Structures are given as C-alpha cells and as structure tokens.
PDB file of C-alpha atoms in Angstrom:
ATOM      1  CA  UNK A 846       0.018  -0.016  -0.017  1.00 54.00           C
ATOM      2  CA  UNK A 847       2.734   2.401   0.922  1.00 53.00           C
ATOM      3  CA  UNK A 848       4.698   1.481  -2.199  1.00 53.00           C
ATOM      4  CA  UNK A 849       1.548   2.238  -4.371  1.00 55.00           C
ATOM      5  CA  UNK A 850       1.023   5.588  -2.589  1.00 45.00           C
ATOM      6  CA  UNK A 851       4.629   6.479  -3.173  1.00 45.00           C
ATOM      7  CA  UNK A 852       4.345   5.556  -6.972  1.00 47.00           C
ATOM      8  CA  UNK A 853       1.284   7.470  -7.233  1.00 46.00           C
ATOM      9  CA  UNK A 854       2.940  10.611  -5.472  1.00 39.00           C
ATOM     10  CA  UNK A 855       5.762  10.393  -7.853  1.00 37.00           C
ATOM     11  CA  UNK A 856       3.359  10.121 -10.876  1.00 42.00           C
ATOM     12  CA  UNK A 857       1.557  13.203  -9.632  1.00 38.00           C
ATOM     13  CA  UNK A 858       4.671  15.181  -9.204  1.00 37.00           C
ATOM     14  CA  UNK A 859       5.890  14.101 -12.715  1.00 38.00           C
ATOM     15  CA  UNK A 860       2.603  15.197 -14.207  1.00 40.00           C
ATOM     16  CA  UNK A 861       2.612  18.477 -12.363  1.00 38.00           C
ATOM     17  CA  UNK A 862       6.171  19.189 -13.172  1.00 38.00           C
ATOM     18  CA  UNK A 863       5.466  18.522 -16.966  1.00 39.00           C
ATOM     19  CA  UNK A 864       2.441  20.713 -16.843  1.00 42.00           C
ATOM     20  CA  UNK A 865       4.436  23.587 -15.140  1.00 38.00           C
ATOM     21  CA  UNK A 866       7.252  23.086 -17.689  1.00 40.00           C
ATOM     22  CA  UNK A 867       4.842  23.109 -20.529  1.00 39.00           C
ATOM     23  CA  UNK A 868       3.282  26.332 -19.435  1.00 54.00           C
ATOM     24  CA  UNK A 869       6.351  28.457 -18.454  1.00 87.00           C
ATOM     25  CA  UNK A 870       7.776  31.344 -20.365  1.00 95.00           C
ATOM     26  CA  UNK A 871      11.092  31.890 -22.052  1.00 97.00           C
ATOM     27  CA  UNK A 872      13.821  31.176 -19.592  1.00 97.00           C
ATOM     28  CA  UNK A 873      16.665  30.263 -21.764  1.00 97.00           C
ATOM     29  CA  UNK A 874      17.275  32.962 -24.509  1.00 98.00           C
ATOM     30  CA  UNK A 875      18.101  36.400 -23.337  1.00 97.00           C
ATOM     31  CA  UNK A 876      19.501  37.770 -26.679  1.00 98.00           C
ATOM     32  CA  UNK A 877      17.187  39.317 -29.176  1.00 98.00           C
ATOM     33  CA  UNK A 878      19.858  38.852 -31.908  1.00 98.00           C
ATOM     34  CA  UNK A 879      20.277  35.239 -31.044  1.00 98.00           C
ATOM     35  CA  UNK A 880      16.490  34.653 -31.060  1.00 98.00           C
ATOM     36  CA  UNK A 881      16.354  36.109 -34.570  1.00 98.00           C
ATOM     37  CA  UNK A 882      19.176  33.862 -35.730  1.00 98.00           C
ATOM     38  CA  UNK A 883      17.527  30.816 -34.336  1.00 98.00           C
ATOM     39  CA  UNK A 884      14.201  31.623 -36.054  1.00 98.00           C
ATOM     40  CA  UNK A 885      15.903  32.351 -39.412  1.00 98.00           C
ATOM     41  CA  UNK A 886      18.106  29.267 -39.338  1.00 98.00           C
ATOM     42  CA  UNK A 887      16.116  26.480 -37.330  1.00 98.00           C
ATOM     43  CA  UNK A 888      12.453  27.498 -37.494  1.00 98.00           C
ATOM     44  CA  UNK A 889      11.743  29.184 -40.937  1.00 98.00           C
ATOM     45  CA  UNK A 890      14.552  27.686 -42.991  1.00 97.00           C
ATOM     46  CA  UNK A 891      12.016  25.856 -45.121  1.00 97.00           C
ATOM     47  CA  UNK A 892       8.913  28.070 -44.823  1.00 97.00           C
ATOM     48  CA  UNK A 893      10.095  31.494 -45.551  1.00 98.00           C
ATOM     49  CA  UNK A 894       6.795  33.425 -45.710  1.00 98.00           C
ATOM     50  CA  UNK A 895       6.111  36.809 -43.818  1.00 98.00           C
ATOM     51  CA  UNK A 896       3.257  37.119 -41.600  1.00 98.00           C
ATOM     52  CA  UNK A 897       1.266  39.966 -42.926  1.00 98.00           C
ATOM     53  CA  UNK A 898       1.799  39.889 -46.616  1.00 97.00           C
ATOM     54  CA  UNK A 899       2.638  36.163 -47.118  1.00 97.00           C
ATOM     55  CA  UNK A 900       5.696  37.278 -49.108  1.00 98.00           C
ATOM     56  CA  UNK A 901       8.371  34.706 -49.673  1.00 98.00           C
ATOM     57  CA  UNK A 902      11.939  35.600 -48.825  1.00 98.00           C
ATOM     58  CA  UNK A 903      15.482  34.190 -49.391  1.00 98.00           C
ATOM     59  CA  UNK A 904      18.002  32.993 -46.797  1.00 97.00           C
ATOM     60  CA  UNK A 905      19.795  36.382 -47.290  1.00 98.00           C
ATOM     61  CA  UNK A 906      16.652  37.974 -46.046  1.00 97.00           C
ATOM     62  CA  UNK A 907      15.963  39.630 -49.391  1.00 98.00           C
ATOM     63  CA  UNK A 908      12.078  39.867 -49.980  1.00 98.00           C
ATOM     64  CA  UNK A 909      10.303  38.650 -53.135  1.00 97.00           C
ATOM     65  CA  UNK A 910       7.536  41.375 -53.092  1.00 94.00           C
ATOM     66  CA  UNK A 911       4.074  39.942 -54.033  1.00 93.00           C
ATOM     67  CA  UNK A 912       2.498  41.134 -57.129  1.00 95.00           C
ATOM     68  CA  UNK A 913       0.717  44.377 -56.463  1.00 96.00           C
ATOM     69  CA  UNK A 914       2.677  45.123 -53.269  1.00 96.00           C
ATOM     70  CA  UNK A 915       3.410  48.796 -53.038  1.00 94.00           C
ATOM     71  CA  UNK A 916       4.690  51.352 -50.459  1.00 95.00           C
ATOM     72  CA  UNK A 917       5.815  54.968 -50.750  1.00 93.00           C
ATOM     73  CA  UNK A 918       7.451  54.853 -47.256  1.00 95.00           C
ATOM     74  CA  UNK A 919      10.521  53.074 -45.930  1.00 96.00           C
ATOM     75  CA  UNK A 920      11.249  51.793 -49.441  1.00 96.00           C
ATOM     76  CA  UNK A 921      14.696  50.381 -48.558  1.00 96.00           C
ATOM     77  CA  UNK A 922      13.170  48.434 -45.736  1.00 97.00           C
ATOM     78  CA  UNK A 923      10.663  47.026 -48.115  1.00 97.00           C
ATOM     79  CA  UNK A 924      13.340  44.946 -49.739  1.00 97.00           C
ATOM     80  CA  UNK A 925      14.407  42.909 -46.641  1.00 98.00           C
ATOM     81  CA  UNK A 926      12.553  41.007 -43.920  1.00 98.00           C
ATOM     82  CA  UNK A 927      12.688  42.032 -40.239  1.00 98.00           C
ATOM     83  CA  UNK A 928      11.671  40.179 -37.244  1.00 98.00           C
ATOM     84  CA  UNK A 929       8.259  41.835 -35.828  1.00 98.00           C
ATOM     85  CA  UNK A 930       7.311  41.717 -32.266  1.00 98.00           C
ATOM     86  CA  UNK A 931       3.576  40.932 -32.627  1.00 98.00           C
ATOM     87  CA  UNK A 932       2.990  42.126 -29.214  1.00 98.00           C
ATOM     88  CA  UNK A 933       5.183  45.368 -29.455  1.00 97.00           C
ATOM     89  CA  UNK A 934       8.135  45.571 -27.041  1.00 97.00           C
ATOM     90  CA  UNK A 935       6.885  48.989 -25.884  1.00 96.00           C
ATOM     91  CA  UNK A 936       3.647  47.301 -24.759  1.00 96.00           C
ATOM     92  CA  UNK A 937       5.475  45.247 -22.138  1.00 97.00           C
ATOM     93  CA  UNK A 938       8.575  47.357 -21.881  1.00 97.00           C
ATOM     94  CA  UNK A 939       6.755  50.133 -20.072  1.00 96.00           C
ATOM     95  CA  UNK A 940       6.227  47.668 -17.060  1.00 96.00           C
ATOM     96  CA  UNK A 941       9.922  47.961 -16.474  1.00 98.00           C
ATOM     97  CA  UNK A 942      11.277  50.980 -14.438  1.00 98.00           C
ATOM     98  CA  UNK A 943      14.517  50.858 -16.579  1.00 98.00           C
ATOM     99  CA  UNK A 944      12.258  51.517 -19.770  1.00 98.00           C
ATOM    100  CA  UNK A 945      10.137  54.318 -18.005  1.00 97.00           C
ATOM    101  CA  UNK A 946      12.827  55.986 -15.923  1.00 97.00           C
ATOM    102  CA  UNK A 947      16.213  54.673 -16.912  1.00 97.00           C
ATOM    103  CA  UNK A 948      18.919  53.494 -14.632  1.00 98.00           C
ATOM    104  CA  UNK A 949      21.974  54.834 -12.965  1.00 97.00           C
ATOM    105  CA  UNK A 950      24.189  52.707 -15.182  1.00 98.00           C
ATOM    106  CA  UNK A 951      22.365  53.641 -18.432  1.00 98.00           C
ATOM    107  CA  UNK A 952      24.721  56.308 -19.565  1.00 98.00           C
ATOM    108  CA  UNK A 953      26.281  56.589 -23.046  1.00 97.00           C
ATOM    109  CA  UNK A 954      30.035  56.969 -23.746  1.00 96.00           C
ATOM    110  CA  UNK A 955      29.333  60.709 -24.118  1.00 96.00           C
ATOM    111  CA  UNK A 956      27.797  60.854 -20.620  1.00 97.00           C
ATOM    112  CA  UNK A 957      24.108  61.138 -21.705  1.00 97.00           C
ATOM    113  CA  UNK A 958      21.541  59.280 -19.657  1.00 98.00           C
ATOM    114  CA  UNK A 959      19.177  57.117 -21.744  1.00 97.00           C
ATOM    115  CA  UNK A 960      16.086  54.997 -21.041  1.00 97.00           C
ATOM    116  CA  UNK A 961      13.637  52.979 -23.034  1.00 97.00           C
ATOM    117  CA  UNK A 962      14.432  49.695 -24.784  1.00 97.00           C
ATOM    118  CA  UNK A 963      18.224  49.977 -24.579  1.00 97.00           C
ATOM    119  CA  UNK A 964      18.225  50.737 -21.002  1.00 98.00           C
ATOM    120  CA  UNK A 965      15.824  47.850 -20.247  1.00 98.00           C
ATOM    121  CA  UNK A 966      17.870  45.455 -22.366  1.00 98.00           C
ATOM    122  CA  UNK A 967      21.048  46.474 -20.593  1.00 98.00           C
ATOM    123  CA  UNK A 968      19.801  46.159 -16.977  1.00 98.00           C
ATOM    124  CA  UNK A 969      16.871  43.814 -16.638  1.00 98.00           C
ATOM    125  CA  UNK A 970      17.118  40.052 -17.576  1.00 97.00           C
ATOM    126  CA  UNK A 971      13.330  39.621 -17.380  1.00 97.00           C
ATOM    127  CA  UNK A 972      12.893  42.182 -20.053  1.00 98.00           C
ATOM    128  CA  UNK A 973      15.490  40.507 -22.237  1.00 98.00           C
ATOM    129  CA  UNK A 974      13.679  37.133 -21.928  1.00 98.00           C
ATOM    130  CA  UNK A 975      10.363  38.766 -22.967  1.00 98.00           C
ATOM    131  CA  UNK A 976      12.107  40.642 -25.850  1.00 98.00           C
ATOM    132  CA  UNK A 977      13.635  37.555 -27.124  1.00 98.00           C
ATOM    133  CA  UNK A 978      10.780  35.099 -26.836  1.00 98.00           C
ATOM    134  CA  UNK A 979      10.411  33.630 -30.154  1.00 98.00           C
ATOM    135  CA  UNK A 980       6.764  32.826 -30.022  1.00 98.00           C
ATOM    136  CA  UNK A 981       6.201  36.567 -30.269  1.00 98.00           C
ATOM    137  CA  UNK A 982       8.499  37.058 -33.243  1.00 98.00           C
ATOM    138  CA  UNK A 983       7.540  36.695 -36.949  1.00 98.00           C
ATOM    139  CA  UNK A 984       9.072  37.521 -40.195  1.00 98.00           C
ATOM    140  CA  UNK A 985       7.651  40.833 -41.823  1.00 98.00           C
ATOM    141  CA  UNK A 986       8.418  42.968 -44.760  1.00 98.00           C
ATOM    142  CA  UNK A 987      10.567  45.717 -43.253  1.00 98.00           C
ATOM    143  CA  UNK A 988       8.389  48.532 -44.500  1.00 98.00           C
ATOM    144  CA  UNK A 989       5.248  46.945 -43.060  1.00 98.00           C
ATOM    145  CA  UNK A 990       7.074  46.357 -39.689  1.00 98.00           C
ATOM    146  CA  UNK A 991       8.211  50.125 -39.663  1.00 98.00           C
ATOM    147  CA  UNK A 992       4.675  51.303 -40.401  1.00 97.00           C
ATOM    148  CA  UNK A 993       2.876  49.074 -38.010  1.00 97.00           C
ATOM    149  CA  UNK A 994       5.182  50.372 -35.379  1.00 97.00           C
ATOM    150  CA  UNK A 995       3.723  49.777 -31.825  1.00 96.00           C
ATOM    151  CA  UNK A 996       0.251  50.386 -32.956  1.00 97.00           C
ATOM    152  CA  UNK A 997      -2.752  48.323 -31.383  1.00 96.00           C
ATOM    153  CA  UNK A 998      -4.500  45.913 -33.639  1.00 97.00           C
ATOM    154  CA  UNK A 999      -8.182  46.682 -34.250  1.00 96.00           C
ATOM    155  CA  UNK A1000     -10.803  46.668 -37.110  1.00 95.00           C
ATOM    156  CA  UNK A1001     -10.835  49.753 -39.137  1.00 93.00           C
ATOM    157  CA  UNK A1002     -13.838  50.798 -41.108  1.00 89.00           C
ATOM    158  CA  UNK A1003     -13.677  51.764 -44.671  1.00 80.00           C
ATOM    159  CA  UNK A1004      -9.818  51.895 -45.077  1.00 74.00           C
ATOM    160  CA  UNK A1005      -7.778  50.747 -47.990  1.00 84.00           C
ATOM    161  CA  UNK A1006      -4.532  48.827 -47.793  1.00 91.00           C
ATOM    162  CA  UNK A1007      -1.417  50.792 -47.195  1.00 90.00           C
ATOM    163  CA  UNK A1008       0.581  48.274 -49.173  1.00 96.00           C
ATOM    164  CA  UNK A1009      -1.490  47.545 -52.266  1.00 95.00           C
ATOM    165  CA  UNK A1010      -2.186  43.811 -52.572  1.00 96.00           C
ATOM    166  CA  UNK A1011      -1.117  43.235 -49.006  1.00 96.00           C
ATOM    167  CA  UNK A1012      -4.250  43.906 -46.987  1.00 95.00           C
ATOM    168  CA  UNK A1013      -2.543  45.732 -44.080  1.00 96.00           C
ATOM    169  CA  UNK A1014      -4.421  48.805 -43.114  1.00 96.00           C
ATOM    170  CA  UNK A1015      -2.865  51.498 -40.804  1.00 95.00           C
ATOM    171  CA  UNK A1016      -4.836  54.605 -39.741  1.00 93.00           C
ATOM    172  CA  UNK A1017      -4.827  56.913 -36.773  1.00 92.00           C
ATOM    173  CA  UNK A1018      -2.049  54.884 -34.851  1.00 95.00           C
ATOM    174  CA  UNK A1019      -4.165  51.720 -35.299  1.00 96.00           C
ATOM    175  CA  UNK A1020      -3.522  48.679 -37.519  1.00 97.00           C
ATOM    176  CA  UNK A1021      -5.802  46.073 -39.003  1.00 97.00           C
ATOM    177  CA  UNK A1022      -4.028  43.008 -40.347  1.00 97.00           C
ATOM    178  CA  UNK A1023      -5.056  40.689 -43.097  1.00 97.00           C
ATOM    179  CA  UNK A1024      -7.273  37.879 -42.290  1.00 97.00           C
ATOM    180  CA  UNK A1025      -4.380  35.264 -43.012  1.00 97.00           C
ATOM    181  CA  UNK A1026      -2.482  36.664 -40.013  1.00 98.00           C
ATOM    182  CA  UNK A1027      -5.333  37.393 -37.419  1.00 98.00           C
ATOM    183  CA  UNK A1028      -5.190  33.743 -35.957  1.00 98.00           C
ATOM    184  CA  UNK A1029      -1.508  33.728 -35.295  1.00 98.00           C
ATOM    185  CA  UNK A1030      -1.620  37.324 -33.988  1.00 98.00           C
ATOM    186  CA  UNK A1031      -4.404  36.548 -31.544  1.00 98.00           C
ATOM    187  CA  UNK A1032      -2.713  33.349 -30.099  1.00 98.00           C
ATOM    188  CA  UNK A1033       0.556  35.208 -29.705  1.00 98.00           C
ATOM    189  CA  UNK A1034      -1.261  37.920 -27.704  1.00 98.00           C
ATOM    190  CA  UNK A1035      -2.799  35.193 -25.631  1.00 98.00           C
ATOM    191  CA  UNK A1036       0.368  33.562 -25.025  1.00 98.00           C
ATOM    192  CA  UNK A1037       2.205  36.540 -23.893  1.00 97.00           C
ATOM    193  CA  UNK A1038      -0.557  37.566 -21.593  1.00 97.00           C
ATOM    194  CA  UNK A1039      -0.786  34.023 -20.035  1.00 96.00           C
ATOM    195  CA  UNK A1040       3.115  33.678 -19.582  1.00 96.00           C
ATOM    196  CA  UNK A1041       4.152  37.046 -18.560  1.00 97.00           C
ATOM    197  CA  UNK A1042       2.605  38.741 -15.578  1.00 94.00           C
ATOM    198  CA  UNK A1043       4.175  42.124 -16.502  1.00 93.00           C
ATOM    199  CA  UNK A1044       2.075  42.227 -19.560  1.00 94.00           C
ATOM    200  CA  UNK A1045      -1.751  42.782 -19.257  1.00 91.00           C
ATOM    201  CA  UNK A1046      -3.928  43.004 -22.225  1.00 93.00           C
ATOM    202  CA  UNK A1047      -6.685  45.638 -22.198  1.00 93.00           C
ATOM    203  CA  UNK A1048     -10.281  44.385 -22.033  1.00 95.00           C
ATOM    204  CA  UNK A1049     -10.853  45.575 -25.625  1.00 96.00           C
ATOM    205  CA  UNK A1050      -7.741  43.855 -26.982  1.00 96.00           C
ATOM    206  CA  UNK A1051      -8.574  40.626 -24.993  1.00 97.00           C
ATOM    207  CA  UNK A1052     -12.092  40.575 -26.631  1.00 97.00           C
ATOM    208  CA  UNK A1053     -10.813  40.912 -30.079  1.00 98.00           C
ATOM    209  CA  UNK A1054      -7.943  38.401 -29.801  1.00 98.00           C
ATOM    210  CA  UNK A1055     -10.497  35.906 -28.273  1.00 98.00           C
ATOM    211  CA  UNK A1056     -12.758  36.418 -31.285  1.00 98.00           C
ATOM    212  CA  UNK A1057      -9.906  36.020 -33.822  1.00 98.00           C
ATOM    213  CA  UNK A1058      -8.618  32.982 -31.969  1.00 98.00           C
ATOM    214  CA  UNK A1059     -12.125  31.262 -32.531  1.00 97.00           C
ATOM    215  CA  UNK A1060     -12.650  32.697 -36.037  1.00 98.00           C
ATOM    216  CA  UNK A1061      -9.284  31.702 -37.570  1.00 98.00           C
ATOM    217  CA  UNK A1062      -8.255  28.078 -36.631  1.00 97.00           C
ATOM    218  CA  UNK A1063      -4.832  26.751 -35.993  1.00 98.00           C
ATOM    219  CA  UNK A1064      -2.951  25.704 -39.104  1.00 97.00           C
ATOM    220  CA  UNK A1065      -0.481  22.828 -39.598  1.00 97.00           C
ATOM    221  CA  UNK A1066       2.337  25.395 -40.030  1.00 98.00           C
ATOM    222  CA  UNK A1067       1.387  27.204 -36.871  1.00 98.00           C
ATOM    223  CA  UNK A1068       1.789  23.862 -35.045  1.00 98.00           C
ATOM    224  CA  UNK A1069       5.128  22.821 -36.603  1.00 98.00           C
ATOM    225  CA  UNK A1070       6.410  26.446 -35.829  1.00 98.00           C
ATOM    226  CA  UNK A1071       5.552  25.926 -32.241  1.00 98.00           C
ATOM    227  CA  UNK A1072       7.163  22.566 -32.047  1.00 97.00           C
ATOM    228  CA  UNK A1073      10.372  23.872 -33.611  1.00 98.00           C
ATOM    229  CA  UNK A1074      10.439  26.747 -31.149  1.00 98.00           C
ATOM    230  CA  UNK A1075       9.929  24.538 -28.217  1.00 97.00           C
ATOM    231  CA  UNK A1076      12.837  22.398 -29.374  1.00 97.00           C
ATOM    232  CA  UNK A1077      15.312  25.446 -29.392  1.00 97.00           C
ATOM    233  CA  UNK A1078      13.662  27.729 -26.717  1.00 98.00           C
ATOM    234  CA  UNK A1079      12.650  25.043 -24.309  1.00 96.00           C
ATOM    235  CA  UNK A1080       9.176  25.972 -23.276  1.00 97.00           C
ATOM    236  CA  UNK A1081       5.915  25.081 -24.855  1.00 95.00           C
ATOM    237  CA  UNK A1082       3.171  27.421 -25.996  1.00 95.00           C
ATOM    238  CA  UNK A1083       0.214  26.038 -23.950  1.00 93.00           C
ATOM    239  CA  UNK A1084      -2.206  28.215 -26.044  1.00 96.00           C
ATOM    240  CA  UNK A1085      -1.580  25.806 -28.836  1.00 96.00           C
ATOM    241  CA  UNK A1086      -2.349  22.831 -26.915  1.00 93.00           C
ATOM    242  CA  UNK A1087      -4.223  21.204 -29.854  1.00 93.00           C
ATOM    243  CA  UNK A1088      -0.804  20.994 -31.631  1.00 95.00           C
ATOM    244  CA  UNK A1089       0.311  18.350 -28.981  1.00 90.00           C
ATOM    245  CA  UNK A1090      -2.660  15.885 -29.049  1.00 83.00           C
TER     246      UNK A1090
END
C-alpha cells in the first residue's frame, strides 16, 4: 500500500512538473539577436513566408515582393525582412522601470543618460527574456514592420490597404492585419498575456483576440512552428495545446 502511494505521488509530481514546464515562459534565450538567428536558421529555414503579406523571402533575407505590393514609405526596408514583435516591445517594456525612468548605469559613452528599450535590455534580464521570446517574433517585410510600429490591432472601417495587394491597413495609430495573419496574432497575444505577468492586455484587446482565435483556426504550419520553437527555446506554448494531441 505504501509503495503504491509512493508511486502515485511520484506520478502526480511528474505530471505536475510536466504541466508547469509546458506552461512556463522563455527562460533560456536572453539575446534578441540570437532569437532572430535561431528563427531564421532553425524554424523558418524551409517555410520562408512573412506574417502579414505572405511574401516569400530568401535566406539572405531579401524579399520577393508579391504582385501588386506597393509602398511609398520605408522603401529600402521593403526589400528585406525584419523580425516583428507581434506584441510590441513597448507594450510590455513600459512595465519595467528601466524603460520608463532609466537607470544609473544607463549612460552613453558621451555621458548622456538614456532609457527605453536600450536601458531595459542592458539592465533587466526579465525584459531581455520577454524581448527574445520567439513565440512573439515573426518575419515581416521591413516597411510593414516600420509602419505598424507599436500600434494596437483593431478593425478599421472603410480604409484601404497601405501596401497595395497586401491587405494591411494602418490609420490613426491603429492597424488592421490581413485575415491570413489574425489567428496567429491572436494566439501570440494570448500566449504573452498568459506567460508574462508584467504584460496585461486591455479588455478591448482581449475581446478582439479571443474572437480572432475562434474565427481563424490553428494551421498545420502554426503547429510545426510551435514545435520547432519549443525544441530550441525549451518551453511549450500552452495556448496551442491542440498541436500536441
């Protein structure tokens, strides 16, 4: 009887430990640059499509612009991909005092104090882990990344695409992504909100992301992407639990 109880205790502990491990946040990668390299070389190496415009790109990061794609802004950046924080770094960065107020050690070589992303990256490991979380990073045409900036996602009435055939709309510091991206965006927001206490979605954003999550199902690639990220980053995206059934 005692032996059976011990076995049961060990089993329960193992299951609990596995669950905690599966639900934890990024605890291994603290470098944003390293995260980008891992994504490029070990996650997207055979599936090089951008998030918003579904444009293909090469291993040298040059973009094959889709037919009808057009932009008058950030033209040079439109020729290459960049790694986009779907939940903008500013949205969670302001939870850190180093971002808001700076730090005594955040002083440039010229003696000028600085704050924001650079200071948070320099002084706070928790921020670095959030910034480098690969579940929140996607390839995007540089010009689209630049114009999306740190704007919230929403639905915009009556606007036209800012990028021709790529149906990404930006107006009044808001952005409406194409339908092909909405499910992935929603589940990224839900993941960041669930895994990082410092980031809290607004009620309005949560309602929109919950709706998009239901409207746009998980794809085979989204599951494969998650499995590849888990392999190199070490933590599972529990929002995508159906990928592990």
